[in-house]
């Protein structure tokens, strides 16, 4: 078969034609398990950027090239897929995800976890009231995935709305960003929060224009609700069962959106292995360690990389150094625009504490990963990395900065010099543009700076930060390419990247971030056969429609894990 005219006219004119060795050296005489042909394959492999077909055997790509050549590997038992000129890219990787899945499966969801969707306050009240009716009085009724800028009513949820849910149950609605919650009168009463309550350090009880509690409570002020009311008690077995079922459930969601690898922030490691054993783990996991697991690694000499192609111990979980981008508490070197009294965000660690934490993990051969959004926090993290490398030089340590949102030229230079990998927000540029105005264009020009990173040769990767951000890679790619949000606003257009660059960030760079670029991240002979078939080509559709491209099939290790 021949290439279409449009295909040949592309910027990269079938470069694989100049690299026949990519096919020749890997073809063996045995029949393939799977052959996919008649496709527009974007390999993300610099030696041969495009192909028409590939063959898979024992879970790996064994040959990549032209349809006519690859068809020669079809035997009687070979499964074949005629892609009918659809687009194929490597499986997507999300390098920052809070992925237990139990909230999705067992809790009341008052917002859409996956897409931009406006809800009404009425719908929130109705969903919670239904839950209250099957819940004993005095026990908590809670809703999740609320987003204050995705409400049709155009006003803040308040205590009166939640009093309509119940006067007998404490009721809470949690913001998906993870830093604010909304409570009803019963909850406030049980916690002893009255009109005269003082704000504790690191949090607030918010008020309406009359000075009355409006039900919104921020950050650490929420701790007063921890031991009030009653909560459903689960046995150890029930908790374990929920952990397994939650992971199995979220794994299905990942492959539905084309993710084949996800970096998990901790979670139940035993449950993860059980889910895999029972055949319900559909994606590959880079397990980012914290707590007991991190401590056990350090004390027993287990370094990053232990595990296998399905579950591998990755970097540490994000070690938090400052506040949040979406809820406007990240640490800036200048005051937040338009905020009085002047406010520069929250630093949550001293430099000395951070230095000690980084050094200990670094010496133990563990890839360090810190959460830093603001320029002040990024500076602190780099200072700690530089110090640790000086004390204990370790080549190619690849420290990771989760979010790494706001940079400047000096930070960029140091990120490059230390070999640091930034895992920046991806879906925010589409999903959260309604929050960019709080920073303003001057700061947004330096925020989520994918263009700056690529130009400097820094292998930035994609980190959705689910639950705060949706994890759909195509939504992320659309935002990275357009820097335009659901509301039509464009911020920091100077940081746009090309479609090809955005795909690379979401695939090969993700593999690099977990030190697995030799085995995944591109469609290359010898690598794991993880790929996605897309109904349309993101290079040629209207950029504002990239997120709507249908995922036709998600394949991990040669096995179809999702099919539309
Ligand atoms: Zn996070």
XYZ file of C-alpha atoms and ligand atoms in Angstrom:
565
model
C 0.000 0.000 0.000
C 1.115 3.577 -0.535
C 1.172 6.642 1.653
C -1.555 9.215 1.240
C -0.632 12.575 -0.251
C -1.273 14.418 2.980
C 0.957 11.981 4.817
C 3.895 12.494 2.476
C 3.423 16.245 2.624
C 3.896 16.167 6.393
C 6.809 17.962 8.014
C 8.655 14.707 8.563
C 8.505 12.852 5.257
C 8.500 9.176 6.171
C 11.981 9.230 7.740
C 11.799 5.511 8.416
C 12.444 4.998 4.707
C 16.010 6.034 5.482
C 16.317 3.664 8.391
C 15.604 0.168 7.055
C 17.732 -1.381 9.786
C 14.957 -0.629 12.270
C 12.993 -3.379 10.571
C 15.700 -5.649 9.266
C 17.690 -6.243 12.402
C 14.760 -7.374 14.532
C 12.633 -9.569 12.281
C 12.898 -13.130 13.394
C 11.601 -16.064 11.464
C 8.849 -16.886 13.929
C 5.270 -15.820 13.499
C 4.084 -12.713 15.358
C 1.363 -12.854 17.998
C -0.153 -9.633 16.698
C 0.310 -7.573 13.543
C -1.160 -4.094 13.204
C -1.041 -2.635 9.699
C -2.391 0.136 7.484
C -1.905 2.697 10.281
C -0.421 6.156 10.728
C 2.055 5.274 13.443
C 3.832 8.089 15.305
C 6.566 6.063 16.948
C 8.312 8.776 19.033
C 11.508 6.924 18.076
C 13.975 9.384 16.524
C 15.527 6.684 14.361
C 12.233 6.178 12.534
C 9.552 8.665 13.468
C 6.774 7.198 11.371
C 5.656 3.765 10.313
C 2.637 1.997 8.812
C 2.711 -1.244 10.719
C 4.290 -3.244 13.491
C 4.437 -6.759 14.853
C 4.236 -7.894 18.469
C 5.537 -11.076 20.015
C 5.621 -12.087 23.691
C 4.354 -8.667 24.701
C 6.989 -6.635 22.852
C 7.265 -4.909 19.522
C 9.490 -7.085 17.341
C 9.318 -5.149 14.076
C 8.161 -1.692 13.034
C 7.962 -0.503 9.424
C 5.935 -0.755 6.229
C 2.708 -2.675 5.901
C 4.090 -4.776 3.049
C 7.111 -5.871 5.083
C 5.365 -6.434 8.393
C 2.574 -8.475 6.812
C 5.239 -11.045 6.076
C 5.155 -11.910 9.795
C 1.522 -12.986 9.749
C 1.040 -16.702 10.331
C -2.079 -18.766 10.947
C -2.221 -18.015 14.664
C -1.363 -14.307 14.340
C -4.023 -11.842 15.408
C -4.275 -9.000 12.884
C -5.657 -5.491 13.126
C -6.284 -3.428 9.994
C -6.065 0.094 11.433
C -7.721 1.577 8.332
C -5.390 4.593 8.393
C -6.162 5.455 12.005
C -3.464 7.051 14.163
C -1.372 5.021 16.595
C 0.858 6.473 19.307
C 2.751 4.908 22.217
C 0.646 4.353 25.338
C 0.378 7.496 27.447
C 2.102 7.918 30.833
C 0.813 10.030 33.724
C 3.735 10.867 36.033
C 1.719 12.169 38.975
C -1.537 10.597 40.074
C -3.271 9.982 43.390
C -4.883 6.766 42.301
C -6.522 4.680 45.039
C -9.846 4.594 43.160
C -11.876 3.992 46.330
C -13.422 7.467 46.251
C -14.590 6.949 42.673
C -16.122 3.620 43.560
C -17.657 4.114 46.996
C -18.315 7.802 47.592
C -20.883 10.341 46.391
C -19.375 12.235 43.430
C -20.878 15.729 43.196
C -18.688 16.784 40.252
C -17.350 15.051 37.161
C -13.889 13.588 37.916
C -12.950 13.243 34.257
C -14.346 16.148 32.217
C -15.356 19.806 32.418
C -18.989 19.607 33.466
C -21.059 22.271 35.161
C -23.365 21.014 37.897
C -26.153 22.697 39.856
C -26.208 23.145 43.608
C -29.605 21.390 43.454
C -27.960 18.276 41.996
C -25.373 18.276 44.776
C -28.058 18.559 47.451
C -30.181 15.834 45.839
C -27.302 13.355 45.592
C -26.313 13.895 49.222
C -29.909 13.726 50.437
C -30.284 10.332 48.767
C -27.168 9.142 50.606
C -28.434 10.652 53.894
C -31.688 8.699 53.611
C -29.782 5.425 53.764
C -27.356 6.605 56.472
C -28.031 6.436 60.249
C -28.500 9.868 61.887
C -25.277 11.290 63.314
C -23.090 9.620 60.710
C -21.206 11.693 58.115
C -22.595 12.216 54.638
C -19.861 13.425 52.291
C -19.525 14.470 48.663
C -16.370 14.556 46.531
C -15.006 16.170 43.340
C -16.664 19.541 43.921
C -15.126 22.362 41.862
C -16.110 25.901 42.877
C -15.602 27.232 39.340
C -17.786 24.560 37.684
C -21.171 25.450 39.243
C -24.067 26.618 37.027
C -25.553 28.728 39.835
C -22.548 31.046 39.653
C -22.261 31.328 43.438
C -20.432 29.565 46.239
C -21.967 26.482 47.860
C -22.927 27.347 51.460
C -24.088 26.064 54.818
C -27.765 26.707 53.994
C -27.572 24.505 50.895
C -26.079 21.714 52.947
C -28.684 22.154 55.731
C -31.222 21.152 53.065
C -29.450 17.798 52.828
C -30.015 17.030 56.491
C -30.242 18.526 59.939
C -29.612 15.122 61.575
C -26.364 14.233 59.788
C -23.060 16.095 59.620
C -22.582 16.871 55.930
C -19.375 17.823 54.076
C -18.563 18.557 50.452
C -14.883 18.346 49.546
C -13.216 20.396 46.812
C -11.325 18.258 44.294
C -8.259 20.431 44.852
C -7.962 18.949 48.331
C -7.567 22.122 50.388
C -11.120 23.343 51.087
C -14.387 21.773 52.300
C -17.970 22.925 52.928
C -20.032 21.919 55.982
C -23.645 22.041 57.198
C -24.821 23.423 60.528
C -24.891 19.999 62.185
C -21.207 19.455 61.329
C -20.225 22.893 62.631
C -22.254 22.309 65.811
C -20.699 18.876 66.471
C -17.224 20.363 66.005
C -18.055 23.264 68.327
C -17.408 25.856 65.642
C -19.481 28.908 66.499
C -19.853 32.411 65.122
C -17.091 33.529 67.482
C -14.606 30.852 66.450
C -11.086 32.105 65.782
C -9.144 30.988 62.723
C -6.388 28.516 63.657
C -2.877 28.724 62.183
C -2.884 27.540 58.573
C -6.642 27.628 58.010
C -9.887 29.639 58.091
C -13.577 29.388 58.980
C -15.049 31.567 56.257
C -17.937 33.975 56.772
C -20.663 35.671 54.768
C -21.222 39.435 54.488
C -23.035 39.452 57.881
C -20.083 37.800 59.613
C -21.920 34.464 59.951
C -20.195 31.163 59.187
C -20.850 30.332 55.529
C -19.723 26.708 55.819
C -16.492 26.997 53.819
C -13.456 25.882 55.822
C -9.910 25.914 54.482
C -6.768 23.865 54.963
C -5.823 23.033 58.543
C -8.984 24.461 60.102
C -10.681 21.313 58.810
C -8.902 19.172 61.395
C -11.595 20.006 64.012
C -14.032 17.781 62.106
C -11.816 14.707 62.230
C -13.155 13.251 65.471
C -16.738 14.452 65.331
C -19.841 12.506 64.311
C -19.619 8.848 63.476
C -18.221 7.201 60.405
C -18.802 3.823 58.874
C -16.383 1.375 60.475
C -14.866 -1.234 58.213
C -13.079 -4.417 59.204
C -9.511 -4.907 58.006
C -10.849 -7.363 55.417
C -13.443 -4.904 54.164
C -10.827 -2.155 53.876
C -8.523 -4.459 51.932
C -11.350 -5.513 49.630
C -12.189 -1.870 48.946
C -8.536 -1.109 48.185
C -8.438 -3.919 45.645
C -11.734 -3.050 44.023
C -10.850 0.656 43.933
C -7.578 -0.048 42.146
C -9.251 -2.393 39.685
C -11.885 0.263 39.012
C -9.438 3.116 38.409
C -7.272 0.877 36.219
C -10.282 0.492 33.910
C -10.669 4.279 33.806
C -6.985 4.776 32.943
C -7.034 2.508 29.908
C -10.352 4.003 28.787
C -8.440 7.286 28.347
C -5.346 5.726 26.748
C -3.055 5.619 29.787
C -0.835 2.536 29.859
C 1.543 3.656 32.639
C 0.760 5.681 35.759
C 2.990 6.913 38.568
C 0.985 6.232 41.740
C 1.497 8.366 44.834
C 1.807 5.598 47.395
C -1.348 3.629 48.140
C -1.907 0.029 49.165
C 1.050 -1.829 47.628
C -0.207 -5.244 48.728
C -3.622 -4.619 47.177
C -1.912 -3.565 43.963
C -0.117 -6.897 43.771
C -3.318 -8.820 44.529
C -5.188 -6.944 41.810
C -2.441 -7.824 39.373
C -2.532 -11.479 40.439
C -6.272 -11.702 39.834
C -5.791 -10.217 36.347
C -7.421 -6.837 36.977
C -4.363 -4.580 36.688
C -4.670 -3.192 33.162
C -1.939 -0.517 33.327
C 1.696 -0.475 34.436
C 2.565 1.151 37.756
C 5.538 3.176 38.851
C 4.862 3.028 42.592
C 6.123 6.221 44.215
C 7.035 5.385 47.769
C 6.354 7.056 51.084
C 5.847 6.195 54.751
C 6.561 2.613 55.753
C 7.597 1.494 52.273
C 10.158 4.282 51.872
C 11.532 3.605 55.337
C 11.767 -0.126 54.596
C 13.628 0.573 51.353
C 16.183 2.795 53.052
C 16.789 0.427 55.948
C 16.964 -2.723 53.830
C 18.896 -1.487 50.817
C 16.163 -1.542 48.175
C 16.807 1.131 45.556
C 14.544 2.728 42.964
C 13.895 0.350 40.071
C 13.115 -2.767 42.117
C 10.144 -4.668 40.693
C 9.183 -5.568 37.177
C 7.431 -4.222 34.093
C 4.033 -4.113 35.795
C 4.776 -2.846 39.297
C 8.089 -1.143 39.921
C 9.295 0.946 42.847
C 9.810 4.418 41.397
C 10.784 7.748 42.898
C 9.542 8.857 46.293
C 6.017 10.261 46.513
C 5.902 14.027 46.244
C 7.585 15.433 49.362
C 5.642 18.647 49.903
C 7.563 21.913 50.146
C 4.853 24.492 49.395
C 1.140 25.013 48.788
C -1.142 24.515 45.816
C -1.505 26.207 42.432
C -5.253 25.786 41.968
C -6.109 26.945 45.476
C -3.581 29.772 45.393
C -1.264 28.914 48.288
C 1.995 28.124 46.409
C 5.127 29.993 47.557
C 5.964 32.988 45.346
C 8.920 35.377 45.522
C 6.524 38.288 44.916
C 3.128 38.894 46.531
C 0.048 37.422 44.816
C -1.340 39.972 42.365
C -4.264 41.913 43.835
C -4.251 40.300 47.285
C -4.254 42.432 50.456
C -2.594 42.239 52.865
C 0.370 41.091 50.732
C 0.484 37.303 50.611
C 3.292 35.136 49.165
C 1.897 31.654 49.778
C 2.947 28.866 52.142
C 6.294 27.119 52.622
C 5.763 23.897 54.562
C 9.389 22.913 55.326
C 12.578 24.587 56.439
C 15.626 24.351 54.173
C 17.437 22.288 56.820
C 14.622 19.743 57.110
C 14.447 19.467 53.345
C 18.228 19.063 52.986
C 18.246 16.209 55.484
C 15.297 14.429 53.873
C 16.732 14.685 50.361
C 20.204 13.577 51.410
C 18.946 10.469 53.213
C 16.946 9.144 50.258
C 19.574 10.155 47.718
C 22.306 8.270 49.572
C 20.056 5.185 49.643
C 19.821 5.121 45.845
C 16.248 6.320 45.802
C 15.048 8.788 43.175
C 14.041 11.939 45.009
C 10.714 13.619 44.199
C 9.536 16.871 45.795
C 6.315 18.817 45.324
C 7.234 22.433 44.532
C 4.916 24.849 42.720
C 6.224 28.354 43.392
C 9.652 29.712 42.408
C 10.675 29.971 46.085
C 9.936 26.288 46.713
C 11.646 25.177 43.483
C 14.758 27.086 44.550
C 14.727 25.291 47.913
C 14.399 21.870 46.282
C 17.230 22.552 43.824
C 19.402 23.767 46.692
C 18.786 20.472 48.503
C 19.507 18.398 45.341
C 22.721 20.319 44.622
C 23.870 19.832 48.194
C 23.117 16.084 48.178
C 24.933 15.560 44.880
C 27.974 17.402 46.205
C 28.085 15.280 49.353
C 27.356 12.040 47.576
C 27.752 12.287 43.787
C 25.503 9.818 41.972
C 25.463 10.039 38.172
C 22.105 10.209 36.418
C 20.120 10.495 39.664
C 17.202 12.193 37.831
C 15.645 14.051 40.757
C 11.998 14.837 40.069
C 10.080 18.004 40.864
C 6.353 17.409 40.896
C 4.436 20.376 39.416
C 7.520 22.655 39.071
C 4.972 25.261 38.080
C 6.600 28.706 38.160
C 10.195 29.095 36.981
C 12.676 31.810 35.981
C 15.897 31.731 33.945
C 18.128 30.925 36.910
C 15.931 28.036 38.054
C 15.793 26.703 34.493
C 19.598 26.698 34.301
C 19.857 24.795 37.596
C 17.133 22.323 36.601
C 19.115 21.550 33.458
C 22.444 21.346 35.340
C 21.120 18.911 37.954
C 19.322 16.702 35.417
C 16.055 17.403 37.211
C 12.816 16.126 35.700
C 9.811 18.430 36.038
C 6.389 16.730 36.070
C 4.129 19.670 35.218
C 0.357 19.995 35.238
C -1.024 19.091 31.833
C -4.823 19.156 31.934
C -4.855 22.432 33.911
C -4.300 24.549 30.783
C -7.693 23.340 29.570
C -9.518 22.462 32.790
C -8.348 25.128 35.241
C -7.982 28.292 33.124
C -10.769 29.743 35.258
C -8.140 29.957 38.019
C -5.299 31.469 35.944
C -6.609 35.001 36.324
C -5.595 34.930 39.991
C -1.969 34.851 38.802
C -2.220 37.040 35.721
C -0.507 36.830 32.343
C 2.976 37.907 33.521
C 3.195 34.900 35.856
C 1.375 32.519 33.510
C 4.070 33.182 30.892
C 6.462 31.357 33.252
C 3.976 28.774 34.558
C 3.678 25.143 33.402
C 6.555 26.158 31.118
C 6.788 23.216 28.732
C 8.198 25.356 25.891
C 10.997 26.707 28.081
C 11.865 23.213 29.294
C 12.004 21.667 25.840
C 14.042 24.570 24.436
C 16.551 24.106 27.254
C 16.732 20.347 26.646
C 14.949 19.444 29.880
C 12.824 16.264 29.527
C 9.654 17.561 31.184
C 6.921 14.983 31.679
C 3.166 15.034 32.301
C 1.609 14.938 35.761
C -2.170 15.290 35.976
C -2.273 15.364 39.801
C -5.613 13.537 39.720
C -7.880 14.112 41.772
C -7.201 17.882 41.476
C -6.739 17.611 37.691
C -8.500 15.276 35.247
C -6.072 12.662 33.894
C -7.226 12.398 30.260
C -3.964 12.671 28.247
C -5.713 14.092 25.187
C -7.189 16.901 27.296
C -3.663 17.540 28.556
C -2.210 17.559 25.064
C -4.878 19.980 23.834
C -4.088 22.375 26.674
C -0.331 22.126 26.121
C -0.730 22.814 22.399
C -3.287 25.644 22.639
C -2.913 27.020 26.202
C -6.621 27.764 25.811
C -9.153 26.601 28.358
C -12.767 25.415 28.306
C -13.807 29.060 28.818
C -11.958 30.245 25.692
C -9.283 32.112 27.660
C -5.649 31.755 26.551
C -2.840 32.218 29.074
C 0.924 31.999 28.546
C 0.699 31.268 24.819
C 4.517 31.561 24.686
C 4.645 28.141 26.399
C 2.766 26.290 23.655
C 4.350 23.130 22.283
C 3.661 21.246 19.060
C 1.370 18.224 18.945
C 4.361 15.967 18.422
C 6.183 17.489 21.386
C 3.091 17.145 23.566
C 2.765 13.453 22.660
C 6.442 12.912 23.417
C 6.066 14.587 26.825
C 3.137 12.242 27.562
C 4.944 9.093 26.394
C 8.734 8.832 26.046
C 9.495 11.536 28.608
C 7.212 9.747 31.076
C 9.212 6.558 30.607
C 12.432 8.525 31.120
C 11.065 9.970 34.373
C 10.757 6.468 35.838
C 14.097 5.381 34.318
C 12.319 2.997 31.932
C 13.022 4.633 28.558
C 14.934 1.531 27.432
C 11.783 -0.607 27.670
C 8.868 1.715 26.947
C 7.697 5.140 25.784
C 8.079 4.623 22.030
C 6.991 2.171 19.372
C 10.385 0.597 18.811
C 11.432 -2.974 18.185
C 12.388 -4.526 21.517
C 10.175 -2.320 23.701
C 6.991 -3.299 25.533
C 4.024 -3.295 23.148
C 2.017 -0.493 24.792
C 0.073 1.620 22.303
C -3.149 3.477 21.657
C -5.270 3.595 18.508
C -6.953 6.977 18.017
C -9.994 7.578 15.790
C -8.452 10.831 14.491
C -5.000 12.294 14.141
C -4.260 15.001 16.749
C -1.780 16.510 14.250
C -4.530 17.292 11.751
C -7.788 17.845 13.703
C -8.769 21.327 14.873
C -6.537 21.770 17.981
C -9.608 22.690 20.033
C -10.998 19.189 19.327
C -7.986 17.088 20.333
C -9.581 16.193 23.669
C -12.635 14.808 21.814
C -10.683 12.294 19.746
C -12.071 8.851 20.493
C -9.750 6.269 22.021
C -10.460 3.252 19.830
C -8.217 0.728 21.556
C -5.657 0.681 24.359
C -3.108 -2.126 24.252
C -0.651 -2.990 27.028
C 2.006 -5.627 26.423
C 0.228 -6.685 23.247
C -3.082 -7.324 25.080
C -6.136 -5.183 24.409
C -7.107 -3.634 27.751
C -9.797 -1.334 26.381
C -11.785 -1.274 23.174
C -14.408 1.350 22.305
Zn -0.091 15.490 44.116
